[in-house]
Amino acid sequence: MVGECLEVLSRRGYTSTILLVPGHPPRVCKAFNQDSVDDLFPVEKAVYERFAAQNQPPSILKYDGVRESIPAGLILEYAENGDLHDYLWQKEHMGSPRPDSGLLCRWARQAAEALESAHSLGICNSDIHCINFFLDKDLNLKVGDWAGASIDGSISLSSYRLRHRLFDADGTDVPRSTGITAATEIFALGTALYYMVTGHDPWPELREPEDREEIKKRLREKEFPDMSGLSVLADVIKRCWHVEFASMTEVKHAISVETALISPNALEEL
């Protein structure tokens, strides 16, 4: 790393390493591993450059260019509380109180806002999952990890996890057969919201890969979990799973309506 010694914060699978860049405020460098430099790095760089050229919402990680000493390293906003998946997992397993309804609605709206903005610029995330939602020091949600994104309808180099994938009634894997679309993104967001509210994926009793066919069957036949006991967002999640929304704008509006029902003043705080 050309004389630099930066603290390793995490490793994003086999594709990149997240390094802490000291400063005020501190930032991170997403340094792509050698095997990902030629494919994933150019995609994520192009996505963030398109965001930066527009008035991107604060719910997308801010981009500050490429680090001079790390040619395949993107400088990004530092999300001090890490990714939402790990944050909720730790809450669940340490016996800490679950996030309240107001915070859950705020996160849901911020996620929908970020994806709405991306879609308006011809960008689909293609890997919507709580592991790609990040929390800053004030617990505001920021969507990141755009390395596998579809840009202007291009083929995605990544794709949703199984429980985040839309299947047709005949068993067709929609993202695989027709590509990444607003519908596949909306479905995936529904599963991410379900994890956000419950702290676990749909059908936690099923394991992969051994129960993969059963999971696919339930997705194909729309046998979704009972959501009568959910504290919030049950209707939004159901409508995402049944793709009853035409756009992320509609999803965001539905979340805002539910937020207002919980607290008339809540929207002013979002």
Coordinates of C-alpha atoms in Angstrom, one line a residue:
M1 CA 0.0 0.0 0.0
V2 CA 2.9 2.3 -0.9
G3 CA 4.2 3.0 2.6
E4 CA 0.8 3.3 4.2
C5 CA -0.3 1.2 7.2
L6 CA -4.1 1.7 7.7
E7 CA -6.2 -0.2 10.2
V8 CA -8.3 -3.0 8.8
L9 CA -11.9 -2.6 9.8
S10 CA -13.4 -5.5 7.9
R11 CA -13.2 -7.7 4.9
R12 CA -16.1 -7.7 2.4
G13 CA -16.1 -11.4 1.4
Y14 CA -13.5 -12.2 -1.2
T15 CA -13.7 -8.9 -3.0
S16 CA -12.4 -6.0 -0.9
T17 CA -10.9 -4.9 2.4
I18 CA -12.2 -1.9 4.4
L19 CA -9.5 0.3 5.9
L20 CA -9.8 3.2 8.3
V21 CA -8.4 6.5 7.0
P22 CA -7.6 8.8 9.9
G23 CA -8.8 12.4 9.7
H24 CA -11.6 14.8 10.7
P25 CA -13.9 13.3 10.0
P26 CA -12.4 9.8 9.6
R27 CA -13.3 8.0 6.4
V28 CA -12.8 4.5 5.0
C29 CA -11.0 3.2 2.0
K30 CA -12.6 0.3 0.2
A31 CA -9.6 -1.4 -1.3
F32 CA -10.5 -4.0 -3.9
N33 CA -8.6 -7.3 -3.9
Q34 CA -6.6 -8.1 -7.0
D35 CA -9.2 -10.5 -8.4
S36 CA -11.9 -7.8 -8.3
V37 CA -9.9 -4.8 -9.7
D38 CA -10.8 -5.4 -13.3
D39 CA -14.6 -6.0 -12.9
L40 CA -16.1 -4.9 -9.6
F41 CA -13.9 -1.8 -8.9
P42 CA -14.8 0.0 -12.2
V43 CA -18.5 -0.6 -11.6
E44 CA -18.6 0.8 -8.1
K45 CA -16.4 3.7 -9.1
A46 CA -18.8 4.6 -11.9
V47 CA -21.8 4.3 -9.7
Y48 CA -20.4 6.6 -7.0
E49 CA -19.2 9.1 -9.6
R50 CA -22.8 9.2 -11.0
F51 CA -24.2 9.7 -7.5
A52 CA -21.6 12.5 -6.8
A53 CA -22.5 14.3 -10.0
Q54 CA -26.1 14.6 -8.7
N55 CA -27.7 15.8 -5.5
Q56 CA -27.5 12.4 -3.8
P57 CA -29.5 11.9 -0.6
P58 CA -27.6 11.4 2.7
S59 CA -28.8 7.8 2.8
I60 CA -26.1 6.8 0.2
L61 CA -22.5 6.6 1.5
K62 CA -20.7 9.8 0.5
Y63 CA -17.9 9.3 -2.1
D64 CA -14.6 11.2 -1.9
G65 CA -12.7 9.8 -4.9
V66 CA -9.9 7.3 -5.2
R67 CA -7.1 7.1 -2.8
E68 CA -3.8 8.1 -4.5
S69 CA -1.7 5.4 -2.8
I70 CA -4.3 2.7 -3.4
P71 CA -5.3 2.9 -7.1
A72 CA -8.2 0.5 -6.6
G73 CA -9.3 2.1 -3.3
L74 CA -12.5 4.1 -3.0
I75 CA -12.7 6.7 -0.3
L76 CA -16.1 6.6 1.4
E77 CA -18.0 8.0 4.4
Y78 CA -17.3 6.1 7.6
A79 CA -20.3 4.4 9.1
E80 CA -19.2 4.0 12.7
N81 CA -21.8 1.5 13.7
G82 CA -21.0 -0.9 10.9
D83 CA -23.5 -2.8 8.8
L84 CA -27.1 -3.3 9.9
H85 CA -27.0 -7.0 9.6
D86 CA -24.3 -7.4 12.2
Y87 CA -25.8 -4.6 14.3
L88 CA -29.1 -6.4 14.6
W89 CA -27.5 -9.8 15.0
Q90 CA -25.5 -8.5 18.0
K91 CA -28.7 -7.0 19.5
E92 CA -30.5 -10.3 19.1
H93 CA -27.7 -12.5 20.6
M94 CA -26.7 -10.1 23.4
G95 CA -30.3 -9.7 24.7
S96 CA -30.3 -6.0 24.0
P97 CA -33.6 -4.2 23.4
R98 CA -34.9 -4.3 19.8
P99 CA -34.9 -1.0 17.9
D100 CA -38.2 0.8 18.4
S101 CA -40.8 1.3 15.7
G102 CA -39.8 4.9 15.0
L103 CA -36.2 3.9 14.3
L104 CA -37.2 0.9 12.2
C105 CA -39.4 3.2 10.1
R106 CA -36.6 5.7 9.8
W107 CA -34.3 3.0 8.5
A108 CA -36.8 1.6 6.1
R109 CA -37.5 5.1 4.6
Q110 CA -33.8 5.9 4.3
A111 CA -33.2 2.6 2.5
A112 CA -36.1 3.2 0.1
E113 CA -35.0 6.8 -0.4
A114 CA -31.5 5.7 -1.4
L115 CA -32.8 3.1 -3.8
E116 CA -35.3 5.5 -5.3
S117 CA -32.5 8.0 -6.0
A118 CA -30.3 5.2 -7.5
H119 CA -33.2 4.0 -9.8
S120 CA -33.8 7.5 -11.0
L121 CA -30.2 7.6 -12.2
G122 CA -30.5 4.2 -14.0
I123 CA -28.7 2.2 -11.2
C124 CA -30.0 -0.9 -9.5
N125 CA -28.1 -2.2 -6.5
S126 CA -28.6 -5.9 -7.4
D127 CA -27.6 -7.1 -3.9
I128 CA -30.1 -5.5 -1.5
H129 CA -29.4 -7.0 1.9
C130 CA -29.0 -5.6 5.5
I131 CA -25.3 -6.4 5.2
N132 CA -25.1 -3.6 2.6
F133 CA -27.0 -1.1 4.8
F134 CA -24.6 0.8 7.1
L135 CA -25.2 2.9 10.2
D136 CA -23.4 6.1 11.1
K137 CA -22.8 7.3 14.7
D138 CA -26.3 8.7 14.9
L139 CA -27.8 5.4 13.6
N140 CA -28.8 6.9 10.2
L141 CA -28.9 4.2 7.5
K142 CA -26.6 4.6 4.5
V143 CA -26.8 2.2 1.5
G144 CA -23.4 1.0 0.1
D145 CA -21.7 -1.8 -1.8
W146 CA -22.6 -1.0 -5.4
A147 CA -19.9 -3.1 -6.9
G148 CA -22.4 -5.5 -8.5
A149 CA -24.8 -2.9 -9.6
S150 CA -26.7 -2.9 -12.9
I151 CA -26.1 0.5 -14.7
D152 CA -28.5 1.5 -17.4
G153 CA -29.7 -2.1 -17.7
S154 CA -26.2 -3.7 -17.9
I155 CA -25.7 -7.2 -16.6
S156 CA -25.1 -7.3 -12.9
L157 CA -21.9 -8.8 -11.6
S158 CA -23.6 -9.7 -8.4
S159 CA -27.1 -10.8 -7.4
Y160 CA -29.5 -11.2 -4.5
R161 CA -29.2 -13.9 -1.8
L162 CA -31.8 -16.7 -2.2
R163 CA -34.4 -15.4 0.2
H164 CA -34.1 -12.0 -1.5
R165 CA -34.9 -13.3 -5.0
L166 CA -38.1 -13.0 -6.8
F167 CA -39.5 -16.2 -8.4
D168 CA -42.4 -16.5 -10.7
A169 CA -45.2 -19.1 -10.1
D170 CA -43.7 -21.4 -12.6
G171 CA -40.4 -21.4 -10.7
T172 CA -38.6 -19.0 -12.9
D173 CA -35.8 -17.1 -11.1
V174 CA -36.7 -13.6 -12.3
P175 CA -33.3 -11.8 -11.8
R176 CA -31.5 -14.7 -13.6
S177 CA -34.0 -14.9 -16.5
T178 CA -34.9 -11.2 -17.1
G179 CA -32.2 -9.3 -15.2
I180 CA -32.3 -6.8 -12.4
T181 CA -35.4 -4.6 -12.5
A182 CA -37.5 -2.3 -10.2
A183 CA -39.6 -5.4 -9.3
T184 CA -36.7 -7.6 -8.3
E185 CA -35.3 -4.7 -6.2
I186 CA -38.6 -4.1 -4.5
F187 CA -39.0 -7.8 -3.6
A188 CA -35.4 -7.9 -2.2
L189 CA -36.1 -4.8 -0.1
G190 CA -39.1 -6.6 1.4
T191 CA -36.9 -9.4 2.7
A192 CA -34.4 -6.8 4.0
L193 CA -37.2 -5.0 5.8
Y194 CA -38.4 -8.3 7.3
Y195 CA -34.9 -8.9 8.7
M196 CA -34.8 -5.4 9.9
V197 CA -38.0 -5.7 11.9
T198 CA -37.6 -9.3 13.1
G199 CA -33.9 -9.8 13.5
H200 CA -33.8 -12.9 11.3
D201 CA -34.4 -14.0 7.7
P202 CA -37.7 -15.5 6.6
W203 CA -38.0 -19.2 7.7
P204 CA -35.0 -19.2 10.1
E205 CA -35.6 -22.9 10.7
L206 CA -34.5 -23.6 7.1
R207 CA -30.8 -23.9 6.3
E208 CA -28.8 -23.5 3.2
P209 CA -27.8 -25.4 1.2
E210 CA -29.7 -28.4 2.5
D211 CA -33.1 -26.7 2.5
R212 CA -32.5 -24.7 -0.7
E213 CA -35.3 -26.4 -2.7
E214 CA -37.8 -25.9 0.1
I215 CA -37.0 -22.2 0.3
K216 CA -37.4 -21.9 -3.5
K217 CA -40.7 -23.7 -3.3
R218 CA -42.0 -21.2 -0.7
L219 CA -40.8 -18.3 -2.7
R220 CA -42.4 -19.7 -5.9
E221 CA -45.7 -20.3 -4.1
K222 CA -45.7 -17.1 -2.1
E223 CA -45.8 -19.0 1.2
F224 CA -44.4 -16.1 3.2
P225 CA -44.2 -16.0 7.0
D226 CA -47.1 -14.9 9.1
M227 CA -46.5 -11.2 9.9
S228 CA -49.4 -10.6 12.3
G229 CA -47.0 -10.2 15.2
L230 CA -44.7 -7.7 13.6
S231 CA -44.5 -4.4 15.4
V232 CA -44.4 -2.3 12.3
L233 CA -44.1 -2.4 8.4
A234 CA -46.0 -5.7 8.0
D235 CA -48.2 -4.3 5.2
V236 CA -45.2 -2.7 3.4
I237 CA -43.2 -6.0 3.5
K238 CA -46.2 -8.0 2.3
R239 CA -46.7 -5.6 -0.6
C240 CA -43.0 -5.7 -1.5
W241 CA -43.1 -9.5 -1.6
H242 CA -46.2 -9.5 -3.8
V243 CA -44.6 -6.7 -5.9
E244 CA -47.7 -4.5 -5.5
F245 CA -45.5 -1.4 -5.8
A246 CA -44.5 -0.1 -9.2
S247 CA -41.5 1.9 -7.9
M248 CA -39.3 2.7 -4.9
T249 CA -41.1 6.0 -4.8
E250 CA -44.3 4.2 -4.0
V251 CA -42.5 2.1 -1.4
K252 CA -41.1 5.2 0.3
H253 CA -44.5 6.8 0.3
A254 CA -46.1 3.8 2.0
I255 CA -43.4 3.8 4.6
S256 CA -44.0 7.5 5.2
V257 CA -47.7 6.9 5.6
E258 CA -47.1 4.2 8.2
T259 CA -44.6 6.3 10.0
A260 CA -47.1 9.1 10.3
L261 CA -49.6 6.7 11.8
I262 CA -47.1 5.8 14.5
S263 CA -46.2 9.3 15.3
P264 CA -47.6 12.4 13.6
N265 CA -44.3 14.2 14.3
A266 CA -42.1 11.4 13.1
L267 CA -41.8 12.6 9.5
E268 CA -40.2 15.8 10.7
E269 CA -37.5 13.8 12.4
L270 CA -36.6 11.7 9.3

